[in-house]
Coordinates of C-alpha atoms in Angstrom, one line a residue:
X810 CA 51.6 74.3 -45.1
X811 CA 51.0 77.1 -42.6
X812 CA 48.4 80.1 -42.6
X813 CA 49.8 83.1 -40.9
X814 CA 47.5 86.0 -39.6
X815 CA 48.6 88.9 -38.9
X816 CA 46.9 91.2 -36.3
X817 CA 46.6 95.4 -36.6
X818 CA 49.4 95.9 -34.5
X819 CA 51.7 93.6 -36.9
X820 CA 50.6 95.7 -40.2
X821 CA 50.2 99.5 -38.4
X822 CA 53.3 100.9 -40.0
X823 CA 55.8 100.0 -42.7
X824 CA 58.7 99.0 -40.0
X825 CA 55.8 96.8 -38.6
X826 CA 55.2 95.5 -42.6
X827 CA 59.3 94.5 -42.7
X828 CA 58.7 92.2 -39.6
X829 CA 56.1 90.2 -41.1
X830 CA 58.2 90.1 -44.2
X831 CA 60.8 88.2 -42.4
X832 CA 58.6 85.9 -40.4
X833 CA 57.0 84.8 -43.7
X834 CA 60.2 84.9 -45.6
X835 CA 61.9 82.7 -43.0
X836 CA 60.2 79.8 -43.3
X837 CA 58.5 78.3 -46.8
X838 CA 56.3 76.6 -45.6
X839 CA 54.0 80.2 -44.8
X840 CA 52.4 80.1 -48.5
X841 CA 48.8 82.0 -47.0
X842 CA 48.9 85.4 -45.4
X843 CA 45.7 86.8 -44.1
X844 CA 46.0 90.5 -42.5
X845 CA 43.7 93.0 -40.5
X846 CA 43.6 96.3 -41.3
X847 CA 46.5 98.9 -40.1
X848 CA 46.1 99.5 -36.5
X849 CA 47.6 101.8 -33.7
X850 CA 50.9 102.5 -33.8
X851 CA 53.2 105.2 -32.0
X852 CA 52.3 107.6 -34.6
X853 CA 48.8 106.7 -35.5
X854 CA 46.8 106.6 -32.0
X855 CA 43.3 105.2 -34.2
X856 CA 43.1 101.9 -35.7
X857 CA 42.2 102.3 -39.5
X858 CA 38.5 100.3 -39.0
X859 CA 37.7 102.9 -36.1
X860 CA 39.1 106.0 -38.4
X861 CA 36.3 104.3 -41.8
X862 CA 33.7 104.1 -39.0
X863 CA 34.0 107.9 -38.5
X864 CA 33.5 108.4 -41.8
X865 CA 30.4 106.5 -42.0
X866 CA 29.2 108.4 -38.8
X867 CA 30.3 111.9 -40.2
X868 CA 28.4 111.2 -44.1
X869 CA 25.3 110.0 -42.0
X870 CA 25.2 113.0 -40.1
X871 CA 26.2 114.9 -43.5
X872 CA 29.1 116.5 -42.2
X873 CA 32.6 116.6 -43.9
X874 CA 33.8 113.4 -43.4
X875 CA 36.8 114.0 -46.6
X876 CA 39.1 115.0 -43.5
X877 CA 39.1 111.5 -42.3
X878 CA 39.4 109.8 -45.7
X879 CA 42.4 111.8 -46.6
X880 CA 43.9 110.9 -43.8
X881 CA 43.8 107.7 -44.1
X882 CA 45.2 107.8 -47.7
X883 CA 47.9 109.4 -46.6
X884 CA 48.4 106.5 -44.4
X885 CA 48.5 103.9 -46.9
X886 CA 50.5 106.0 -49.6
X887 CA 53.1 107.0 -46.6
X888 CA 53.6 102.9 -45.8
X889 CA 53.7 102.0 -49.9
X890 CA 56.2 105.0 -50.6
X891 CA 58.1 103.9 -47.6
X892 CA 58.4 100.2 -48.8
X893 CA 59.4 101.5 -52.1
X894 CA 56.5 99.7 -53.7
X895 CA 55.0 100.0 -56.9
X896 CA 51.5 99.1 -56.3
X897 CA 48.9 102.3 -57.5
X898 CA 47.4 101.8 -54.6
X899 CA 45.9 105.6 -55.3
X900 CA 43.5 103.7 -57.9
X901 CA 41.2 102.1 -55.5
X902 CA 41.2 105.0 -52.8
X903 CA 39.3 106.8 -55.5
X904 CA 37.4 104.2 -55.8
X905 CA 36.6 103.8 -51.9
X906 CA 36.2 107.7 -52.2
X907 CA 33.6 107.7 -55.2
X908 CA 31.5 105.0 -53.3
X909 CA 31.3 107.0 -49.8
X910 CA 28.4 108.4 -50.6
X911 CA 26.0 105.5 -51.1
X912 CA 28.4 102.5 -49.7
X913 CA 26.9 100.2 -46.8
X914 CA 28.3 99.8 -43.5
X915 CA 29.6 96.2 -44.5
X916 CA 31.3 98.0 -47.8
X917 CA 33.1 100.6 -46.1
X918 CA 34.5 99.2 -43.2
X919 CA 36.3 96.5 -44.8
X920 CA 38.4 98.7 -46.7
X921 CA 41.0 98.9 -44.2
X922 CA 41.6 95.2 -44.5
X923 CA 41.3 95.7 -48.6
X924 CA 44.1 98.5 -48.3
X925 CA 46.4 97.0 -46.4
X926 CA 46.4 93.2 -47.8
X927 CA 47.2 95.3 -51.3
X928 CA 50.6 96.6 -49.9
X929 CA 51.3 93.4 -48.2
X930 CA 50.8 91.6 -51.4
X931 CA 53.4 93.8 -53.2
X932 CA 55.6 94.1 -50.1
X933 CA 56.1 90.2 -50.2
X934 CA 55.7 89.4 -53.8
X935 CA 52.6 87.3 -53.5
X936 CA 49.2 87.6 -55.1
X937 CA 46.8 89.0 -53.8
X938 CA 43.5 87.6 -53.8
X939 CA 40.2 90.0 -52.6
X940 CA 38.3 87.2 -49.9
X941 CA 35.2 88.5 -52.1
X942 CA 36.4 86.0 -54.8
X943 CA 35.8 83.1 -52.4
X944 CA 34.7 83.8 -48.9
X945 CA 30.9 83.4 -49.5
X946 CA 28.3 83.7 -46.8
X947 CA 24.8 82.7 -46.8
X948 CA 23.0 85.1 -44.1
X949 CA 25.2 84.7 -41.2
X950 CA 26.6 81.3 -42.2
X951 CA 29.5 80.4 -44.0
X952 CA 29.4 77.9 -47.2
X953 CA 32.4 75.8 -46.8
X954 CA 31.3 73.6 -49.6
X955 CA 31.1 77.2 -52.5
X956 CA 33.9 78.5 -50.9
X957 CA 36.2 75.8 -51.1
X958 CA 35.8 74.8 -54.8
X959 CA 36.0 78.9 -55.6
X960 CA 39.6 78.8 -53.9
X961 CA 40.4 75.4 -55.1
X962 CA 40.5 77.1 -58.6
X963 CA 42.6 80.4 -57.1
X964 CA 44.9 78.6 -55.5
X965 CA 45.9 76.3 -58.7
X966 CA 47.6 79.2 -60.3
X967 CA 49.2 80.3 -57.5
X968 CA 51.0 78.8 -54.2
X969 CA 51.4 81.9 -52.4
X970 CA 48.5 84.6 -51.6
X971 CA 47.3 87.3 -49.2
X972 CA 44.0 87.6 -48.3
X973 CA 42.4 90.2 -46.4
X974 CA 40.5 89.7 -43.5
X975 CA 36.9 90.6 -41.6
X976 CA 34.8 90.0 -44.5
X977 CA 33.6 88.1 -47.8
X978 CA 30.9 88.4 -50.1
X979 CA 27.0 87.1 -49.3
X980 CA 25.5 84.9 -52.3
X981 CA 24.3 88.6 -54.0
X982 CA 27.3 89.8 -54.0
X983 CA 27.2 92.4 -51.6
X984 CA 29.9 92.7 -48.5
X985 CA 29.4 90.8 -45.1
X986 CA 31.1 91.4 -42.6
X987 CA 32.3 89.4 -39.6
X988 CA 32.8 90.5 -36.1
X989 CA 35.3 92.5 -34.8
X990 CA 38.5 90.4 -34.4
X991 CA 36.6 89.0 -37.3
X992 CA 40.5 88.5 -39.0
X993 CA 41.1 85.7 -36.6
X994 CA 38.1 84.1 -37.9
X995 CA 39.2 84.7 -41.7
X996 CA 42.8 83.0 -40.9
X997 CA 40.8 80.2 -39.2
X998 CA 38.4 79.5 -42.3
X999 CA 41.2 79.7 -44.6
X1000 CA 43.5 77.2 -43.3
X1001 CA 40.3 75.0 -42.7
X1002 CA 39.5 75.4 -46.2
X1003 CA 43.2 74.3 -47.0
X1004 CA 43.8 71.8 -44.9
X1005 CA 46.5 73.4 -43.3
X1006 CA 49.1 71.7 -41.2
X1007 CA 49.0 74.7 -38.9
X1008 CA 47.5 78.1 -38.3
X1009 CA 49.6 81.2 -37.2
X1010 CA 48.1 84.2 -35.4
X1011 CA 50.7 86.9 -35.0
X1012 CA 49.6 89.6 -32.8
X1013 CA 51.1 91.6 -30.2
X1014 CA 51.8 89.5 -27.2
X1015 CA 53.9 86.0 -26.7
X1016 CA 51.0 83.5 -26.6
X1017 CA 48.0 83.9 -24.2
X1018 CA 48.3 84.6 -20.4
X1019 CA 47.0 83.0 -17.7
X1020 CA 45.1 85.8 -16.4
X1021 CA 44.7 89.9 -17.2
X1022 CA 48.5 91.2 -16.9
X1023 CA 46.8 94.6 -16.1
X1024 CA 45.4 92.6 -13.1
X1025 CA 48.5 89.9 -12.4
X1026 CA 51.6 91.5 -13.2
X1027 CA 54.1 89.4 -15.0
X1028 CA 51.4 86.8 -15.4
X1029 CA 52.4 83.0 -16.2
X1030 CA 52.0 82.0 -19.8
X1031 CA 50.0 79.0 -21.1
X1032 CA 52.2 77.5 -23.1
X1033 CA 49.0 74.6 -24.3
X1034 CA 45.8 74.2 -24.4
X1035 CA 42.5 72.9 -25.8
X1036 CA 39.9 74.3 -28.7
X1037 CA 37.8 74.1 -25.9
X1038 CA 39.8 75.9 -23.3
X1039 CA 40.4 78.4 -26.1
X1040 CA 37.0 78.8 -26.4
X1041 CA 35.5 79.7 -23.3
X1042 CA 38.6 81.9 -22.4
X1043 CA 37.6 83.9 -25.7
X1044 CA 34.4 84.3 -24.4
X1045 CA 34.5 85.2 -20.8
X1046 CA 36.8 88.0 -21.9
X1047 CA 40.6 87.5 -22.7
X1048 CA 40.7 90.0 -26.4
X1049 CA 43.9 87.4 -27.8
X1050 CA 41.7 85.5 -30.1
X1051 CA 38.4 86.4 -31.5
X1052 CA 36.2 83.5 -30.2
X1053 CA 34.2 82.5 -33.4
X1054 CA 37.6 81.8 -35.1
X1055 CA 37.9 78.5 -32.9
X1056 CA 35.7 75.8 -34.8
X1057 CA 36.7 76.3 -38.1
X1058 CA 40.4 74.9 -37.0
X1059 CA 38.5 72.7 -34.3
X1060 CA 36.9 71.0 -37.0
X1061 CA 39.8 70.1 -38.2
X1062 CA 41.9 69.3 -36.0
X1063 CA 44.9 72.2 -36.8
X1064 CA 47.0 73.3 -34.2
X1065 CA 46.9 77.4 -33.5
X1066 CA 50.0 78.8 -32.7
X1067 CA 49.2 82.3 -31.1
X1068 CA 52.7 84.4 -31.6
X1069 CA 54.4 88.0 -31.7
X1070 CA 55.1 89.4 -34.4
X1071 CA 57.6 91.9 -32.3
X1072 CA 59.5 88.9 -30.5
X1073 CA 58.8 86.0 -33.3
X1074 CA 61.9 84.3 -31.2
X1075 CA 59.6 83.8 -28.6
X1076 CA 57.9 80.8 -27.5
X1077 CA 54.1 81.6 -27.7
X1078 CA 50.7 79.4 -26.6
X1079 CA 49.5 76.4 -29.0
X1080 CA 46.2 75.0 -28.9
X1081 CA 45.5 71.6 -29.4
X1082 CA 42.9 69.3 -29.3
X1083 CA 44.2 67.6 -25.9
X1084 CA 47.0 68.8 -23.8
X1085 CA 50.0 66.1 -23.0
X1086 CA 48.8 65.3 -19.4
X1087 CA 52.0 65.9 -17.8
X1088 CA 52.0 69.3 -19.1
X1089 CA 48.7 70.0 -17.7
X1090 CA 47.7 72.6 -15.1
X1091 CA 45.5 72.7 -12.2
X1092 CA 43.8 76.0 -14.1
X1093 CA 44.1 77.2 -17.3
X1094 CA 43.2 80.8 -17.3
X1095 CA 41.2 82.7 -15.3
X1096 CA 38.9 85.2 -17.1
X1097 CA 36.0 87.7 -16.5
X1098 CA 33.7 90.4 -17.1
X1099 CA 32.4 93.4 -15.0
X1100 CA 29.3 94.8 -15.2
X1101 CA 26.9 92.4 -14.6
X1102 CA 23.2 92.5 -13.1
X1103 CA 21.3 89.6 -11.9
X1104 CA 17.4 89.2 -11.7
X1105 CA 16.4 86.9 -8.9
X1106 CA 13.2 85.1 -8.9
X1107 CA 11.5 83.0 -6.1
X1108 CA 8.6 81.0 -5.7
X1109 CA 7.9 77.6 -3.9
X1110 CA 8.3 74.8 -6.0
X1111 CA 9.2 76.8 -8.7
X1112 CA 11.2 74.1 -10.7
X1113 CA 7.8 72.7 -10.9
X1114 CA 5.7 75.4 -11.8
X1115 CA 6.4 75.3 -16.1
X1116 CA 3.5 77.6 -16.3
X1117 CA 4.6 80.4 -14.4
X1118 CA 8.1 79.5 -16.0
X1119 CA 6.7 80.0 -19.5
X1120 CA 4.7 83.1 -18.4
X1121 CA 8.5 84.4 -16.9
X1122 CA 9.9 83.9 -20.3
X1123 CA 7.1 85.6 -22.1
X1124 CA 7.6 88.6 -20.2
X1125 CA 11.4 88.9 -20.3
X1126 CA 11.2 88.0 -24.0
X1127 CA 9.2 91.1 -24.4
X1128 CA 11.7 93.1 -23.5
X1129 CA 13.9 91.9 -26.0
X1130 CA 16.6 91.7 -23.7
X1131 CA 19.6 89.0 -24.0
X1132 CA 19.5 86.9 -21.0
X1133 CA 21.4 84.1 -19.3
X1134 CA 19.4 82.1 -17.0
X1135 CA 19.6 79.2 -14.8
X1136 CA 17.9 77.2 -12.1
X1137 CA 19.5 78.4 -8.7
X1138 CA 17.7 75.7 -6.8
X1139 CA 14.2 74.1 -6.2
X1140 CA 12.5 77.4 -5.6
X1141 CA 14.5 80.0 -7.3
X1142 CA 15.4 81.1 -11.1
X1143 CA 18.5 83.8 -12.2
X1144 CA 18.7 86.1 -15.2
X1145 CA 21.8 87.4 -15.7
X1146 CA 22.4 90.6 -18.8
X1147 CA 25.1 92.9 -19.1
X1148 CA 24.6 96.0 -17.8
X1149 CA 24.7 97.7 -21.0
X1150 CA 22.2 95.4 -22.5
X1151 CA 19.3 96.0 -20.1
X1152 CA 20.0 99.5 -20.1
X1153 CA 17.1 101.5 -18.9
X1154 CA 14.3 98.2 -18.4
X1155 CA 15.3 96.8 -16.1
X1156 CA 13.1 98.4 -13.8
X1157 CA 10.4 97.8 -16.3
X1158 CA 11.4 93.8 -16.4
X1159 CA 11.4 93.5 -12.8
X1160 CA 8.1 95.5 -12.4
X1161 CA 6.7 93.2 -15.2
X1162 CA 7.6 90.5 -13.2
X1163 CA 5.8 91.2 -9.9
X1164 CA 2.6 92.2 -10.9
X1165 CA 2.2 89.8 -13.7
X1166 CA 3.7 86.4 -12.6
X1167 CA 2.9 84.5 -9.3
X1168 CA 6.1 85.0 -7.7
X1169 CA 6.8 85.1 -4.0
X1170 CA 9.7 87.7 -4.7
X1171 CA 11.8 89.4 -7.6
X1172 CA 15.7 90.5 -6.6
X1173 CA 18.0 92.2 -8.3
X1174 CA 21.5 92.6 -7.7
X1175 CA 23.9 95.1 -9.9
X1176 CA 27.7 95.7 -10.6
X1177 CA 28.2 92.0 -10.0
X1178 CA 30.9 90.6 -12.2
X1179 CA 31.7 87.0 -13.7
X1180 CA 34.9 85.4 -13.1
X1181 CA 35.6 82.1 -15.2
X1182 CA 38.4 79.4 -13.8
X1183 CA 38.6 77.4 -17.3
X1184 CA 40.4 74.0 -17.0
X1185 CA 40.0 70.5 -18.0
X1186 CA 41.1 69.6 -15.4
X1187 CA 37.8 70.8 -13.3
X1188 CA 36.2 67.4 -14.4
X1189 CA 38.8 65.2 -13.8
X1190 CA 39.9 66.7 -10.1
X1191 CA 36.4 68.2 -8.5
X1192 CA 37.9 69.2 -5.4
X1193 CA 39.8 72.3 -7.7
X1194 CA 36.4 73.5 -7.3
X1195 CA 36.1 73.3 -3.5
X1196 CA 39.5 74.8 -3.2
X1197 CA 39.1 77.6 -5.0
X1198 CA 35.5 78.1 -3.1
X1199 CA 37.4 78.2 0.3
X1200 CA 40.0 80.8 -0.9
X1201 CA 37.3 83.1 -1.7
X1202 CA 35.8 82.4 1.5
X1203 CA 39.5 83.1 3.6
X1204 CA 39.5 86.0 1.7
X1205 CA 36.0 87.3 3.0
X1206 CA 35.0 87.8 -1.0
X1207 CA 30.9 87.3 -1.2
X1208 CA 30.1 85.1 -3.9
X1209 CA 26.1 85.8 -5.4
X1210 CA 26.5 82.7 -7.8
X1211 CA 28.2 79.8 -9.4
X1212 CA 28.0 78.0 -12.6
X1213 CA 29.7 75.0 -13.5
X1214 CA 28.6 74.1 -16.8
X1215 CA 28.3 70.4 -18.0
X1216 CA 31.0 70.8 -20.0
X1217 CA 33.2 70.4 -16.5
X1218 CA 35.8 72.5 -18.1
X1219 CA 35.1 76.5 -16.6
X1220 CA 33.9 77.2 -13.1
X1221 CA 31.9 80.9 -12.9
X1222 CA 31.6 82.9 -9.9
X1223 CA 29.6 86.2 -9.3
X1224 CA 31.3 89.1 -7.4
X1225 CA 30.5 92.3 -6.8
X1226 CA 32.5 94.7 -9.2
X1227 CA 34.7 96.0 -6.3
X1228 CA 36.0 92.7 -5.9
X1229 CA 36.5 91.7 -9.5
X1230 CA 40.4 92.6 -9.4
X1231 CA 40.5 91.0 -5.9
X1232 CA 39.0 87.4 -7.1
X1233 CA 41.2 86.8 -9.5
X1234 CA 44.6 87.7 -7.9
X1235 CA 43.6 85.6 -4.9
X1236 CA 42.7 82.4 -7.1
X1237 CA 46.1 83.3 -9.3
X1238 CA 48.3 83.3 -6.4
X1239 CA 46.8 80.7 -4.3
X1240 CA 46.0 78.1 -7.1
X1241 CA 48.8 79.0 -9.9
X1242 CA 51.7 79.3 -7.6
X1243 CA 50.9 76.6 -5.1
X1244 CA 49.8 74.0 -7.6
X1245 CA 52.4 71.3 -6.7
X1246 CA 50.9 71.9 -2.6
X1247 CA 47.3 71.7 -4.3
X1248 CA 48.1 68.8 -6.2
X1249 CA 49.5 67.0 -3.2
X1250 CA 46.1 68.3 -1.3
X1251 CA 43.7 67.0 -3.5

């Protein structure tokens, strides 16, 4: 049995809807739809999520926000009327519409996901079943145990659902919703929850890319890889897959087939739990971020010194700022924040920092970006890491830090912004198309 989710893009129009109907229709064994709500399309520049976000904005600035809403009914009623569908779907937008006023954030937002799995329901003659009848949170955390004896019962009477996405229900009652993308993560619960034999995401692109196509034109395609490769690729940046929606599948050890919708005769990536070793590359992906500032601190000994550590912590906890740190060596310690995310305090922090901590000297370096090698094969082979270190170098790119977690499976470098594009085209083209030299090197 297969779960197939299906991104905005795959659900934006109704000549978008008649493509999924004949993915799911061609092959039986699809019995669980799960959809995000209508995105962009050539006509429709705004997804539906951002278009109920301006709503919420608008009615909390008490402005006219009715505009919007109509809008997007006539959205939805233009995609059932040109389906030829029967579903009144006019009955719950007067519902949404009567519950504007005093809906929560969680509430509102997740109508687009409500509206659409409705039509797709009635556009491929399966039930539809609201994920607030079994997708049940408890604060942030999902109860696998609840949840999977409420859709044990749902699924008896019927083989063949849709289910929308991005949110369930917490143990009140109320909405909760998960983080954008959070559709992925919906698919990936729901085939954990029934055992599926695989799980589908259709989205726009063939499978996942090596590295940024914007960056690396006609990018390679990973046709495998690991959970765990998955993973960290999710996180240092590539927008595919929604990161959070790994472990539920993990856990389980079902394959994700990542596939588009536009070109379903196209081979796309699968993730596994280990990749065939002879189909195995030097580097996965490469991935990264921009945007970046690091806070430096020094002091002799300071791997030593857990007091002035602790008092270091105290005063960057105070500033409620989210940090990564690490030990950079015997005497020194790095923070690293988005840019973003330390805002305007960073002067404050480092400030902080020099006239209440015994430090011989606070740095800080901005618009520094992370680039991520992710491979398993890292561990195995550590001179990858050397050789990707001397390209950089050949290429005159300063490097202000590496990581290489103790996972041995992604290898981080710090570059200035300016060089962010630069980095990862020079490891692409040196490492990806010269793999069989490298191989031979190392």
């Amino acid at each position: 049995m297969k779960v197939a989710k299906f991104g905005g893009s795959s659900v934006a129009d109704s000549d978008q809807f008649k493509k999924v109907k004949a993915i799911v229709m061609g092959n039986a064994d699809r019995k669980a739809v799960v959809v995000s709500a209508a995105g962009r399309s050539e006509n429709e520049p705004v997804k539906v999520t951002d278009l109920l976000i301006k709503i919420e904005q608008l009615r909390d600035a008490g402005q006219d926000y009715l505009p919007v809403f109509n809008h997007i009914a006539e959205r939805f009623v233009s995609i059932r009327d040109d389906l030829g569908l029967n579903v009144a779907i006019e009955d719950d937008l007067r519902v949404i519409k009567s519950q504007i006023a005093q809906a929560s954030h969680d509430y509102l937002v997740s109508r687009g996901e409500f509206l659409t799995a409705k039509l797709m329901a009635d556009f491929l003659g399966f039930r539809f079943v609201d994920a607030k009848r079994f997708m049940i949170f408890n604060d942030d955390q999902f109860d696998y145990s609840k949840s999977r004896n409420l859709l044990k019962s749902i699924v008896a009477d019927s083989s063949r659902i849709v289910v929308p996405g991005f949110y369930g229900v917490d143990e009140s009652g109320r909405t909760h919703l998960m983080p954008r993308g959070g559709s992925d993560i919906s698919g990936s619960i729901l085939a954990n929850l029934l055992d599926a034999d695989l799980y589908e995401n259709w989205t726009d692109v063939s499978g996942i890319k090596m590295a940024d196509p914007r960056i690396i034109d006609q990018s390679r395609k990973i046709n495998e890889l690991t959970y765990e490769e998955l993973q960290e690729l999710s996180y240092m940046g590539i927008s595919v897959f929604q990161e959070e929606a790994v472990q539920p599948v993990r856990a389980k050890r079902i394959p994700i087939a990542i596939l588009n919708t536009n070109h379903p005769e196209e081979d796309g990536t699968l993730v596994v739990d280990q990749v065939r070793e002879n189909t195995a590359n030097l580097i996965t992906g490469i991935a990264g971020k921009k945007d970046y500032v690091i806070i430096s601190i020094n002091k002799y000994q300071l791997s030593k010194r857990l007091d002035i550590l602790s008092k270091v912590f105290s005063i960057i906890q105070r500033f409620d700022v989210s940090f990564d740190y690490l030990p950079s060596g015997t005497d020194s310690f790095s923070f690293i924040a988005k840019r973003a995310a330390v805002s305007n305090k960073v002067q404050a922090i480092i400030s902080a920092l020099e006239e209440e901590s015994d430090l011989d000297s606070v740095q800080l370096e901005k618009d520094i970006s992370l680039v991520a090698v992710v491979s398993d094969q890292l561990g195995k082979r550590p001179a990858v890491a050397g050789k990707i270190l001397d390209i950089l170098d050949n290429s005159q790119i300063k490097i202000h830090l590496v990581i290489q977690e103790s996972s041995d499976i992604k290898l981080v470098f710090g570059v200035a912004n300016k060089d962010y594009e630069k980095t990862i085209e020079k490891i692409y083209r040196n490492v990806s198309l010269n793999e069989k030299k490298l191989r031979m090197a190392i």
